[in-house]
Structures are given as structure tokens and as C-alpha cells.
mmCIF file of C-alpha atoms in Angstrom:
data_model
loop_
_atom_site.group_PDB
_atom_site.id
_atom_site.type_symbol
_atom_site.label_atom_id
_atom_site.label_comp_id
_atom_site.label_asym_id
_atom_site.label_seq_id
_atom_site.Cartn_x
_atom_site.Cartn_y
_atom_site.Cartn_z
ATOM 1 C CA MET M 19 135.214 102.913 102.133
ATOM 2 C CA LEU M 20 133.657 99.456 101.796
ATOM 3 C CA ALA M 21 136.854 97.892 103.092
ATOM 4 C CA GLU M 22 136.463 99.845 106.338
ATOM 5 C CA GLY M 23 133.323 97.951 107.377
ATOM 6 C CA HIS M 24 130.581 100.184 105.975
ATOM 7 C CA ALA M 25 129.183 97.509 103.648
ATOM 8 C CA PRO M 26 126.826 95.886 106.203
ATOM 9 C CA TRP M 27 125.181 99.254 106.834
ATOM 10 C CA PHE M 28 124.393 99.715 103.131
ATOM 11 C CA VAL M 29 123.169 96.135 102.788
ATOM 12 C CA GLY M 30 120.846 96.510 105.782
ATOM 13 C CA TRP M 31 119.448 99.831 104.570
ATOM 14 C CA GLY M 32 118.790 98.390 101.097
ATOM 15 C CA THR M 33 117.163 95.284 102.546
ATOM 16 C CA LEU M 34 114.876 97.447 104.672
ATOM 17 C CA ALA M 35 113.878 99.412 101.571
ATOM 18 C CA LEU M 36 112.961 96.180 99.756
ATOM 19 C CA ILE M 37 110.950 94.948 102.729
ATOM 20 C CA ASN M 38 109.107 98.262 102.882
ATOM 21 C CA ALA M 39 108.279 98.055 99.174
ATOM 22 C CA GLY M 40 106.703 94.633 99.712
ATOM 23 C CA LEU M 41 104.834 95.848 102.777
ATOM 24 C CA ALA M 42 103.518 98.846 100.836
ATOM 25 C CA GLN M 43 102.271 96.643 98.010
ATOM 26 C CA GLY M 44 100.504 94.466 100.558
ATOM 27 C CA LYS M 45 98.660 97.589 101.704
ATOM 28 C CA ASN M 46 97.739 98.518 98.094
ATOM 29 C CA ARG M 47 100.249 101.363 97.988
ATOM 30 C CA SER M 48 103.011 102.119 95.493
ATOM 31 C CA GLY M 49 105.984 99.862 96.176
ATOM 32 C CA LEU M 50 108.321 102.032 94.097
ATOM 33 C CA TRP M 51 107.537 105.235 96.008
ATOM 34 C CA TRP M 52 107.914 103.523 99.358
ATOM 35 C CA PHE M 53 111.171 101.934 98.222
ATOM 36 C CA LEU M 54 112.532 105.380 97.363
ATOM 37 C CA LEU M 55 111.207 106.902 100.582
ATOM 38 C CA SER M 56 112.823 104.081 102.531
ATOM 39 C CA LEU M 57 116.179 104.746 100.914
ATOM 40 C CA LEU M 58 115.941 108.332 102.173
ATOM 41 C CA PHE M 59 114.283 107.906 105.563
ATOM 42 C CA GLY M 60 114.926 104.257 106.464
ATOM 43 C CA PRO M 61 113.265 103.101 109.683
ATOM 44 C CA PHE M 62 111.113 106.236 109.908
ATOM 45 C CA ALA M 63 109.442 105.279 106.609
ATOM 46 C CA THR M 64 108.856 101.798 108.032
ATOM 47 C CA LEU M 65 107.129 103.237 111.082
ATOM 48 C CA VAL M 66 104.860 105.440 108.974
ATOM 49 C CA LEU M 67 104.038 102.579 106.624
ATOM 50 C CA VAL M 68 103.140 100.235 109.465
ATOM 51 C CA LEU M 69 100.851 102.839 111.036
ATOM 52 C CA LEU M 70 99.007 103.667 107.782
ATOM 53 C CA PRO M 71 95.787 101.737 107.109
ATOM 54 C CA LYS M 72 95.348 99.509 104.092
ATOM 55 C CA VAL M 73 93.889 101.251 101.024
ATOM 56 C CA ARG M 74 90.657 99.609 99.979
ATOM 57 C CA ASP M 75 90.113 98.661 96.348
ATOM 58 C CA ARG M 76 86.348 99.041 96.435
ATOM 59 C CA ILE M 77 83.872 100.941 98.538
ATOM 60 C CA PHE M 78 81.567 97.922 99.003
#
């Protein structure tokens, strides 16, 4: 299967999941959950994550 040229697809999908985990942590969200969501939903998880606001640590 990997010899047939499917390896770049898996590498790209995994890289996107890692990028999403870092983006989620930058927005004070769980990097692990977003990593797992990105493995399942890929670019759709990225779109949702980009549109979500940053979670505030404090009220004031």
C-alpha cells in the first residue's frame, strides 16, 4: 500500500493534526483532543479550530 504512493497522504494528514494541536494549545484548548479530532476530520477540524475564539484564562 505504501509502495503505491499513499505515503504522502498519510504524512500530510499527520502533519495537519500536529499543526492543529499546536494551534489549539495557542488558543488555550486541549492539544490532545484536537490532535485526535484532526486525525478523524482533517481540514474540517482545522476550519472549526480557526473559527473558534481563544479561551480566556481569567475573567479580568
